[in-house]
mmCIF file of C-alpha atoms in Angstrom:
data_model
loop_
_atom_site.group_PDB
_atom_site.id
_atom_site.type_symbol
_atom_site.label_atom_id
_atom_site.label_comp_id
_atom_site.label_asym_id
_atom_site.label_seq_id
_atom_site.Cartn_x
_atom_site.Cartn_y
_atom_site.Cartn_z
ATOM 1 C CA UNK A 1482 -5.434 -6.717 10.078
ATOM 2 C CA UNK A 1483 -4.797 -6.509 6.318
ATOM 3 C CA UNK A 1484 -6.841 -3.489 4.494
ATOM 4 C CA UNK A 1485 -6.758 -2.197 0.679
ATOM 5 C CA UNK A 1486 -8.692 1.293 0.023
ATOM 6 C CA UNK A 1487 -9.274 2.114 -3.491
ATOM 7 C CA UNK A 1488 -10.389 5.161 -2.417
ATOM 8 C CA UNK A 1489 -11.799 6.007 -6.028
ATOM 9 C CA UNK A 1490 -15.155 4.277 -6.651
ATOM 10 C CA UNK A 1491 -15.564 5.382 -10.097
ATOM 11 C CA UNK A 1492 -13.333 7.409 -12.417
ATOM 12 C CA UNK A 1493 -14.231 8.343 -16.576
ATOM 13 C CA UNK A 1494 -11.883 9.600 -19.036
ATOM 14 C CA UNK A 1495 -11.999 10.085 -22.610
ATOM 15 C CA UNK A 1496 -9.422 8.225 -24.900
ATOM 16 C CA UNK A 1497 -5.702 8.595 -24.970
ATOM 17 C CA UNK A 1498 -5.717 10.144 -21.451
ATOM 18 C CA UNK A 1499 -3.795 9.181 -19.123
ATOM 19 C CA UNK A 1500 -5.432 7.780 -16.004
ATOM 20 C CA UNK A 1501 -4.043 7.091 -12.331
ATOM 21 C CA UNK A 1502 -5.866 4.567 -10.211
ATOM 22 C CA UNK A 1503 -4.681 4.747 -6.303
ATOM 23 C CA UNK A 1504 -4.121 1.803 -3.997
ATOM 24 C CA UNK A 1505 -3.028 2.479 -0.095
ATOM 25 C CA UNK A 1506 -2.540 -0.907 1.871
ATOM 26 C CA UNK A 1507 -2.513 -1.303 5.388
ATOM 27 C CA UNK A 1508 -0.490 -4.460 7.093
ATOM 28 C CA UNK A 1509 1.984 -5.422 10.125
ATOM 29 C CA UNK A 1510 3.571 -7.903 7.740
ATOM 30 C CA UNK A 1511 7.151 -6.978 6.741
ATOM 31 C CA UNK A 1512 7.036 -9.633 3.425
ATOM 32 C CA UNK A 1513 4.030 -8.715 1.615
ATOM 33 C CA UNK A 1514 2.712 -8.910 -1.943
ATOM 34 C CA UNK A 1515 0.428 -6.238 -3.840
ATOM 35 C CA UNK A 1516 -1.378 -7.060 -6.984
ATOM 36 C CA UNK A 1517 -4.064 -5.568 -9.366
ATOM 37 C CA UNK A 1518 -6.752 -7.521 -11.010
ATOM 38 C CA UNK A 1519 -8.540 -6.366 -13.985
ATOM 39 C CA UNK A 1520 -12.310 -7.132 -14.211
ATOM 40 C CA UNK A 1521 -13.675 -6.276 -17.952
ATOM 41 C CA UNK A 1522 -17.310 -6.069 -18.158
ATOM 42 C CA UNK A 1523 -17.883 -10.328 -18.868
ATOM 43 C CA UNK A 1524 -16.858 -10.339 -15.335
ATOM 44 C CA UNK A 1525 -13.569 -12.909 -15.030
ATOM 45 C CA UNK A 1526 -10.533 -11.854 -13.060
ATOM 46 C CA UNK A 1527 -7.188 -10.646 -14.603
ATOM 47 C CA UNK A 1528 -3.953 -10.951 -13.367
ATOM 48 C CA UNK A 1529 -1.934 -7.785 -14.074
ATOM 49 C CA UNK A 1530 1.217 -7.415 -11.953
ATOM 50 C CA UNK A 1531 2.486 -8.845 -8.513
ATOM 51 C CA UNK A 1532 4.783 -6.756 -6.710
ATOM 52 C CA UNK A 1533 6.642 -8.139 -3.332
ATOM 53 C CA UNK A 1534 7.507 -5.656 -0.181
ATOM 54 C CA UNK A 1535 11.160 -5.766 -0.764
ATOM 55 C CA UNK A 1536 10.756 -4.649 -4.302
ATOM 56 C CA UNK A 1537 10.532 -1.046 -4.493
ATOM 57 C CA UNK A 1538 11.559 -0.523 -8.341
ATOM 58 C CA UNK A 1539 8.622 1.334 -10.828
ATOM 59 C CA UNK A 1540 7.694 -1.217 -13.393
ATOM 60 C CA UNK A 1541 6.393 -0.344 -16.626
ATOM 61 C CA UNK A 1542 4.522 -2.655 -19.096
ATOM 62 C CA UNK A 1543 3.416 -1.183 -22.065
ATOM 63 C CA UNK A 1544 0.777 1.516 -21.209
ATOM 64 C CA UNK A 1545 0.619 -0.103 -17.848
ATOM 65 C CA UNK A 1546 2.470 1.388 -15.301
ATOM 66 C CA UNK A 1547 3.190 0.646 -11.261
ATOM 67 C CA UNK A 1548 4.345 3.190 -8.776
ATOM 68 C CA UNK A 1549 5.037 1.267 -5.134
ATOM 69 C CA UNK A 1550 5.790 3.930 -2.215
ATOM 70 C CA UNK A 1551 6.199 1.674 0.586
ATOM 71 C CA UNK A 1552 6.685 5.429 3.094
ATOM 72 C CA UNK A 1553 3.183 6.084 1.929
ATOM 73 C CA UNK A 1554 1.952 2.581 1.833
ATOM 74 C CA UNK A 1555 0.768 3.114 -1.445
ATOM 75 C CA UNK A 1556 0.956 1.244 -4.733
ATOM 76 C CA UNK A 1557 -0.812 3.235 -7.594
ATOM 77 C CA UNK A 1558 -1.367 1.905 -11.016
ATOM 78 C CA UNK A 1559 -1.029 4.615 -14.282
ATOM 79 C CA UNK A 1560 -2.483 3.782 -17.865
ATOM 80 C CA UNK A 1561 -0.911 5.702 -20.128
ATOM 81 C CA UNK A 1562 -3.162 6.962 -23.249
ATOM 82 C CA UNK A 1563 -6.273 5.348 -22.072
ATOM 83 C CA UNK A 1564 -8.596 3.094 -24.802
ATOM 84 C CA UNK A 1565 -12.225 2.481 -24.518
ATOM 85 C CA UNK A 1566 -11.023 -1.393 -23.662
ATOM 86 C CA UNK A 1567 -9.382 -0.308 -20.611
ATOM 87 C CA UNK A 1568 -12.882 0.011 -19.326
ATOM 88 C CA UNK A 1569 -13.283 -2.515 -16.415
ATOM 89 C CA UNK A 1570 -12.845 -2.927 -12.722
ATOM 90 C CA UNK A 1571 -9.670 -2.940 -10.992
ATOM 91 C CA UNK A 1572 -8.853 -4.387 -7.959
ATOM 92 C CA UNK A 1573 -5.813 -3.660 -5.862
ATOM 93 C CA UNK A 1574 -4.882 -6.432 -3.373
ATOM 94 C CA UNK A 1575 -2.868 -7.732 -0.767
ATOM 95 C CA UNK A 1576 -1.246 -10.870 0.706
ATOM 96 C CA UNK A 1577 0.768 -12.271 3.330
ATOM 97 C CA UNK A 1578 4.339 -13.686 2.809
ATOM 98 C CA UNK A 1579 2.339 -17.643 1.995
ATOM 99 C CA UNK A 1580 0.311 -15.914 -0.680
ATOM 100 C CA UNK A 1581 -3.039 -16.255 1.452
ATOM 101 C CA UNK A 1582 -4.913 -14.378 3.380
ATOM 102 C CA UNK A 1583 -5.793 -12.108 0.041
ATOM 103 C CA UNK A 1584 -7.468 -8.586 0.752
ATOM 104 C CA UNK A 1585 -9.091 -7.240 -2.042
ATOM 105 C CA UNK A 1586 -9.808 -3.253 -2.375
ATOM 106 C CA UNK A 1587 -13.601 -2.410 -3.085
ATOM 107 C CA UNK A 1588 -12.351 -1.833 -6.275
ATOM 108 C CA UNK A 1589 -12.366 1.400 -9.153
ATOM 109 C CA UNK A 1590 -14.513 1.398 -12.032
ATOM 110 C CA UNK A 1591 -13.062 3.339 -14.932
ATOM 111 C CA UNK A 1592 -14.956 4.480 -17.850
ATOM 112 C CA UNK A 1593 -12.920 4.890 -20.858
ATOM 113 C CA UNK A 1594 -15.401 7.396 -23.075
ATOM 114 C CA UNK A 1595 -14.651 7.419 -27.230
ATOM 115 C CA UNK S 1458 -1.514 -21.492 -21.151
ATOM 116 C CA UNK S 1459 -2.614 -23.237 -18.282
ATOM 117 C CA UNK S 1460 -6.091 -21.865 -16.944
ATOM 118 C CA UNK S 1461 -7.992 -22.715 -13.898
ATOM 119 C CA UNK S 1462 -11.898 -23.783 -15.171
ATOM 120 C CA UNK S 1463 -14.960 -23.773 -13.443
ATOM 121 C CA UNK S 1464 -18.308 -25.546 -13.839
ATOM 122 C CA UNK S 1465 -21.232 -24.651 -14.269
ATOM 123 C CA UNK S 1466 -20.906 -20.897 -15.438
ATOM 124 C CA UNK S 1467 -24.074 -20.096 -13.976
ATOM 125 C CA UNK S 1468 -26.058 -21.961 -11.943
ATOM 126 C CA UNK S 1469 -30.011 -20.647 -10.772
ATOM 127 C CA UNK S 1470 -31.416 -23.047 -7.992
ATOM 128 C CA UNK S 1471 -34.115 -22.341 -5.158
ATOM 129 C CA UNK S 1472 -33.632 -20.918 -1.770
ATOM 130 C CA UNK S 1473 -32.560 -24.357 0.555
ATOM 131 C CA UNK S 1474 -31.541 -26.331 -2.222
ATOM 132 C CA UNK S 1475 -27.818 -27.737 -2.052
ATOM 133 C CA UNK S 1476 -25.334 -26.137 -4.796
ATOM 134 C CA UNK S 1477 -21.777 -27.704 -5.618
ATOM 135 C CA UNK S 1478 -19.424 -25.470 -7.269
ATOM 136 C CA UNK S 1479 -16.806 -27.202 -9.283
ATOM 137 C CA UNK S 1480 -13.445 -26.023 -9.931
ATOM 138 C CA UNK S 1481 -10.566 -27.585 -11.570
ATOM 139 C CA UNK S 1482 -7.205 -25.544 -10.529
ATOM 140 C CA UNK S 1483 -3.831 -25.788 -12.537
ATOM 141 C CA UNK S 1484 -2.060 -29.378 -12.068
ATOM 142 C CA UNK S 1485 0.951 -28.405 -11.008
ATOM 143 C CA UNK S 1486 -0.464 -26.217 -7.968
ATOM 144 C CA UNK S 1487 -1.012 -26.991 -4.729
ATOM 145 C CA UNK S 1488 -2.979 -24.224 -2.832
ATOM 146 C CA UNK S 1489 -6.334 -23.081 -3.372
ATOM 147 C CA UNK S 1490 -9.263 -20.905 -3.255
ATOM 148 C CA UNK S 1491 -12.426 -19.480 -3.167
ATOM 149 C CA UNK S 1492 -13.619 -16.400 -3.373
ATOM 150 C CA UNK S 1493 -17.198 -14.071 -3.888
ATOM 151 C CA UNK S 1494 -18.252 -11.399 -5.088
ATOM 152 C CA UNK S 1495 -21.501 -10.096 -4.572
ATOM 153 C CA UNK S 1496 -22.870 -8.213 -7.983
ATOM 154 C CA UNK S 1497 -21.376 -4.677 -8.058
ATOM 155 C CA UNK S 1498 -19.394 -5.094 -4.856
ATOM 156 C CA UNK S 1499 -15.789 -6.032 -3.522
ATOM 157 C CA UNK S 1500 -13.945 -9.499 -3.948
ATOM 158 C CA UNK S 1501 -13.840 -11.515 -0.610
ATOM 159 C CA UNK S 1502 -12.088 -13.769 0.476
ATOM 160 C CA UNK S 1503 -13.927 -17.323 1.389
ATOM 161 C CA UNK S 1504 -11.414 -20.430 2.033
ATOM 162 C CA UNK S 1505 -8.169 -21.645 1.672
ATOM 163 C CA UNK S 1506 -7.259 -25.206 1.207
ATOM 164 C CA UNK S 1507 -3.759 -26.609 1.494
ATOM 165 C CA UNK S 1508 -2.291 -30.368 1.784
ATOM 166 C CA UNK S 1509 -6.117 -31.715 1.570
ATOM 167 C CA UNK S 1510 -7.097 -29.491 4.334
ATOM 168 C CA UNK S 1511 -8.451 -25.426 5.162
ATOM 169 C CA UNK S 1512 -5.574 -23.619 6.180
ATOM 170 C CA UNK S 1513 -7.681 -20.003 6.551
ATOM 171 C CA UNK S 1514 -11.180 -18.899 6.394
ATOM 172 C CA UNK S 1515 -13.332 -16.269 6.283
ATOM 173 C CA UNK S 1516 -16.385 -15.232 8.770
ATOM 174 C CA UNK S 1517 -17.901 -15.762 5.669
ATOM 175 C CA UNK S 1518 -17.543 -19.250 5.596
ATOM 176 C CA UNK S 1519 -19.767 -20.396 7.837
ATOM 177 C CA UNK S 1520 -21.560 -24.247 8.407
ATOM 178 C CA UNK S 1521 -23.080 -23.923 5.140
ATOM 179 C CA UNK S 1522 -20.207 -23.939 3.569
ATOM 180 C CA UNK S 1523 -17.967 -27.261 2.399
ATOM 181 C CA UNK S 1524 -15.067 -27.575 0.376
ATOM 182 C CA UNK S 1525 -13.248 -30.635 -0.771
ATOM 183 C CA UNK S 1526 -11.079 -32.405 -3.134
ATOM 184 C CA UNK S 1527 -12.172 -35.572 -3.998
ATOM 185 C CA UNK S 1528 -10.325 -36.987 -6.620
ATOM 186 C CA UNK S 1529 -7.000 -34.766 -6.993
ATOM 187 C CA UNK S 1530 -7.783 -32.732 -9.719
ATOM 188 C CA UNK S 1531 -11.407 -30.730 -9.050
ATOM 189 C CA UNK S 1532 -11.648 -28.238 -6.182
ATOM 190 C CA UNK S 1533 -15.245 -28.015 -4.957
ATOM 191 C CA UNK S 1534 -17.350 -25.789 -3.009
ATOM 192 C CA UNK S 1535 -20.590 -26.996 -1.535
ATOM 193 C CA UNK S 1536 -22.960 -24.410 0.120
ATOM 194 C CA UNK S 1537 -25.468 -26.875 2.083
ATOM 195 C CA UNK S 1538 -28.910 -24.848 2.030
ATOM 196 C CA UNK S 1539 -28.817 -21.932 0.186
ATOM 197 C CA UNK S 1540 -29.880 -18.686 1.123
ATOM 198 C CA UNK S 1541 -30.814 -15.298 -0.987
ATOM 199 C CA UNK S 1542 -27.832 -13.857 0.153
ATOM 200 C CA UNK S 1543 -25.515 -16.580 -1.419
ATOM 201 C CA UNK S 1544 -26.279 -15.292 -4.535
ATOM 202 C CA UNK S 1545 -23.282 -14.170 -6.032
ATOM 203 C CA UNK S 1546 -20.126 -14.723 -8.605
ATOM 204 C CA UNK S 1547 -18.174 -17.762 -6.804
ATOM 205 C CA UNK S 1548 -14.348 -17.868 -8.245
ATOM 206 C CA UNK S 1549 -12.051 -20.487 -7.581
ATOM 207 C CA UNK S 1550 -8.311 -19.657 -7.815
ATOM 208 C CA UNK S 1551 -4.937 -21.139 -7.446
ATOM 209 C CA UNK S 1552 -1.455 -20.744 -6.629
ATOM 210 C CA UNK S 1553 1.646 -22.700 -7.181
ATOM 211 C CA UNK S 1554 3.059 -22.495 -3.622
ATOM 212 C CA UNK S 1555 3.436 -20.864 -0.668
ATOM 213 C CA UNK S 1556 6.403 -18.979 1.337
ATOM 214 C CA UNK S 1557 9.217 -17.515 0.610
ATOM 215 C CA UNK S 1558 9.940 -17.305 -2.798
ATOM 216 C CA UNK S 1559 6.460 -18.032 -3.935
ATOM 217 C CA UNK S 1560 4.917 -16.912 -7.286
ATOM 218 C CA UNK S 1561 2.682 -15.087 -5.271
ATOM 219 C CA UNK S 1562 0.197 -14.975 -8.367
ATOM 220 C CA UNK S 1563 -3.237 -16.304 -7.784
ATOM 221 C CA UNK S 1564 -5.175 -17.922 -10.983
ATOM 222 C CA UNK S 1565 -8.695 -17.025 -11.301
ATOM 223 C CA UNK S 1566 -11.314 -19.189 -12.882
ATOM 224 C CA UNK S 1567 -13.924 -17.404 -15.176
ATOM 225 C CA UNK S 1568 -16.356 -17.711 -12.237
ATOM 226 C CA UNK S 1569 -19.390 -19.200 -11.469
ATOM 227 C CA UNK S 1570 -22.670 -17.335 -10.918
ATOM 228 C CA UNK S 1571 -25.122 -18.375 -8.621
ATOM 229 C CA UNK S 1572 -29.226 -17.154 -8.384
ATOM 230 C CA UNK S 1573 -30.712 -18.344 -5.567
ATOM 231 C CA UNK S 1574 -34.453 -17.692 -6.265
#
C-alpha cells in the first residue's frame, strides 16, 4: 500500500530563515510521482512541483527547493529565506504510474513569524 | 489559465438531507476526482472517475456516496443522506490523462465546504 509521512505536524520560523519540510513515501510501484500542495490559510489547494520516480535531479524554483533521495525514499521540500506568506499547509503526496490512487501526507503546518 | 470551479463554496444543510456537489473540471481533461478533508486533518482520497465510469475508490466512499457526469462538462458528487461526519471541505480535481507520460498534475478546485447540522 501507498503511504506519505510528513512526520512534522507543525514547524514556526521567523522571516528569512530557511525552512526544510520532510516527506518519506512508501510504495511497491517502480513509476511513481511525488508532489507538494500548498494550502494557505483560505483553504484551496496549490500545485507546487511534480516529480516522477525516474527523475532523480534537485530542482530549484525560486526560494522553492526539492531534494528527491529515492535510497531513502524521501522527497524533502526547502524554502529558502522564509516570508510570513509562506505560512500554510503543505502536503506531500503520492501516485501511481496512471496518476490515481493519490496518497496525501497528514500534512506540515508552518508558521512563518515577522 | 484554465481552473477547475466548484459550486456552491459552502453549503450548510441538515443531518439526512441530500447534498450535490458540483464541479466543473478543465475541458480538455479526462480523469477526475474527489477528494475530503476533514477541518484540520489530512486530504483523502474519495473517487476516481474515468471514461464515464469509477475506476478507484476509497472505503470512504461508501452507498451514500454518487458521482456522475451528466452533461460532459460538470463533475458531481451526491452524498444521499447526510451524516455529521460528512461535514467537511469536498475538492474536486482533474487531470489531463493517465499512463505513461502523463502530466501527472492534479487540478484542484477552490473547494466546497459542507455543515451538516
Amino acid at each position: 500500500a501507498q503511504k506519505v509521512t510528513q512526520a512534522q505536524t507543525e514547524i514556526s520560523v521567523v522571516e528569512k530563515e530557511d525552512v526544510t519540510l520532510d516527506c518519506v513515501y512508501e510504495t511497491r510501484d517502480t513509476t511513481y510521482y511525488l508532489f507538494w500542495y500548498k494550502q494557505p490559510p483560505s483553504g484551496e489547494l496549490v500545485f507546487l512541483i511534480r516529480r516522477n520516480s525516474f527523475d532523480e535531479q534537485n530542482e530549484i524554483s525560486g526560494r522553492y527547493s526539492w531534494n528527491f533521495q529515492k535510497s531513502t525514499s524521501s522527497f524533502n521540500f526547502t524554502i529558502t529565506a522564509s516570508q510570513v506568506v509562506d505560512s500554510a499547509v503543505y502536503f506531500c503526496a503520492l501516485s501511481d504510474n496512471y496518476g490515481q490512487n493519490f496518497v496525501f501526507g497528514p500534512g506540515t503546518r508552518l508558521s512563518v513569524l515577522p | 489559465e484554465p481552473e477547475v470551479t466548484q459550486t456552491p463554496s459552502h453549503q450548510v444543510t441538515q443531518m439526512g438531507q441530500e447534498v450535490i456537489l458540483r464541479c466543473v473540471p478543465i475541458s480538455n481533461h479526462l480523469y477526475f476526482y474527489w477528494y475530503r478533508q476533514i477541518l484540520g486533518q489530512k486530504v483523502e482520497f474519495l473517487v476516481s472517475f474515468y471514461n464515464n465510469e469509477i475506476s478507484e475508490k476509497s472505503e470512504i466512499f461508501d452507498d451514500q456516496f454518487s458521482v456522475e457526469r451528466p452533461d460532459g462538462s460538470n463533475f458531481t458528487l451526491k452524498i444521499r443522506s447526510t451524516k455529521l461526519e460528512d461535514s467537511a471541505m469536498y475538492f474536486c480535481a482533474s487531470s489531463e490523462m493517465g499512463g505513461l507520460g502523463n502530466t501527472g498534475e492534479l487540478f484542484f478546485g477552490e473547494g466546497s465546504r459542507l455543515t451538516v447540522l
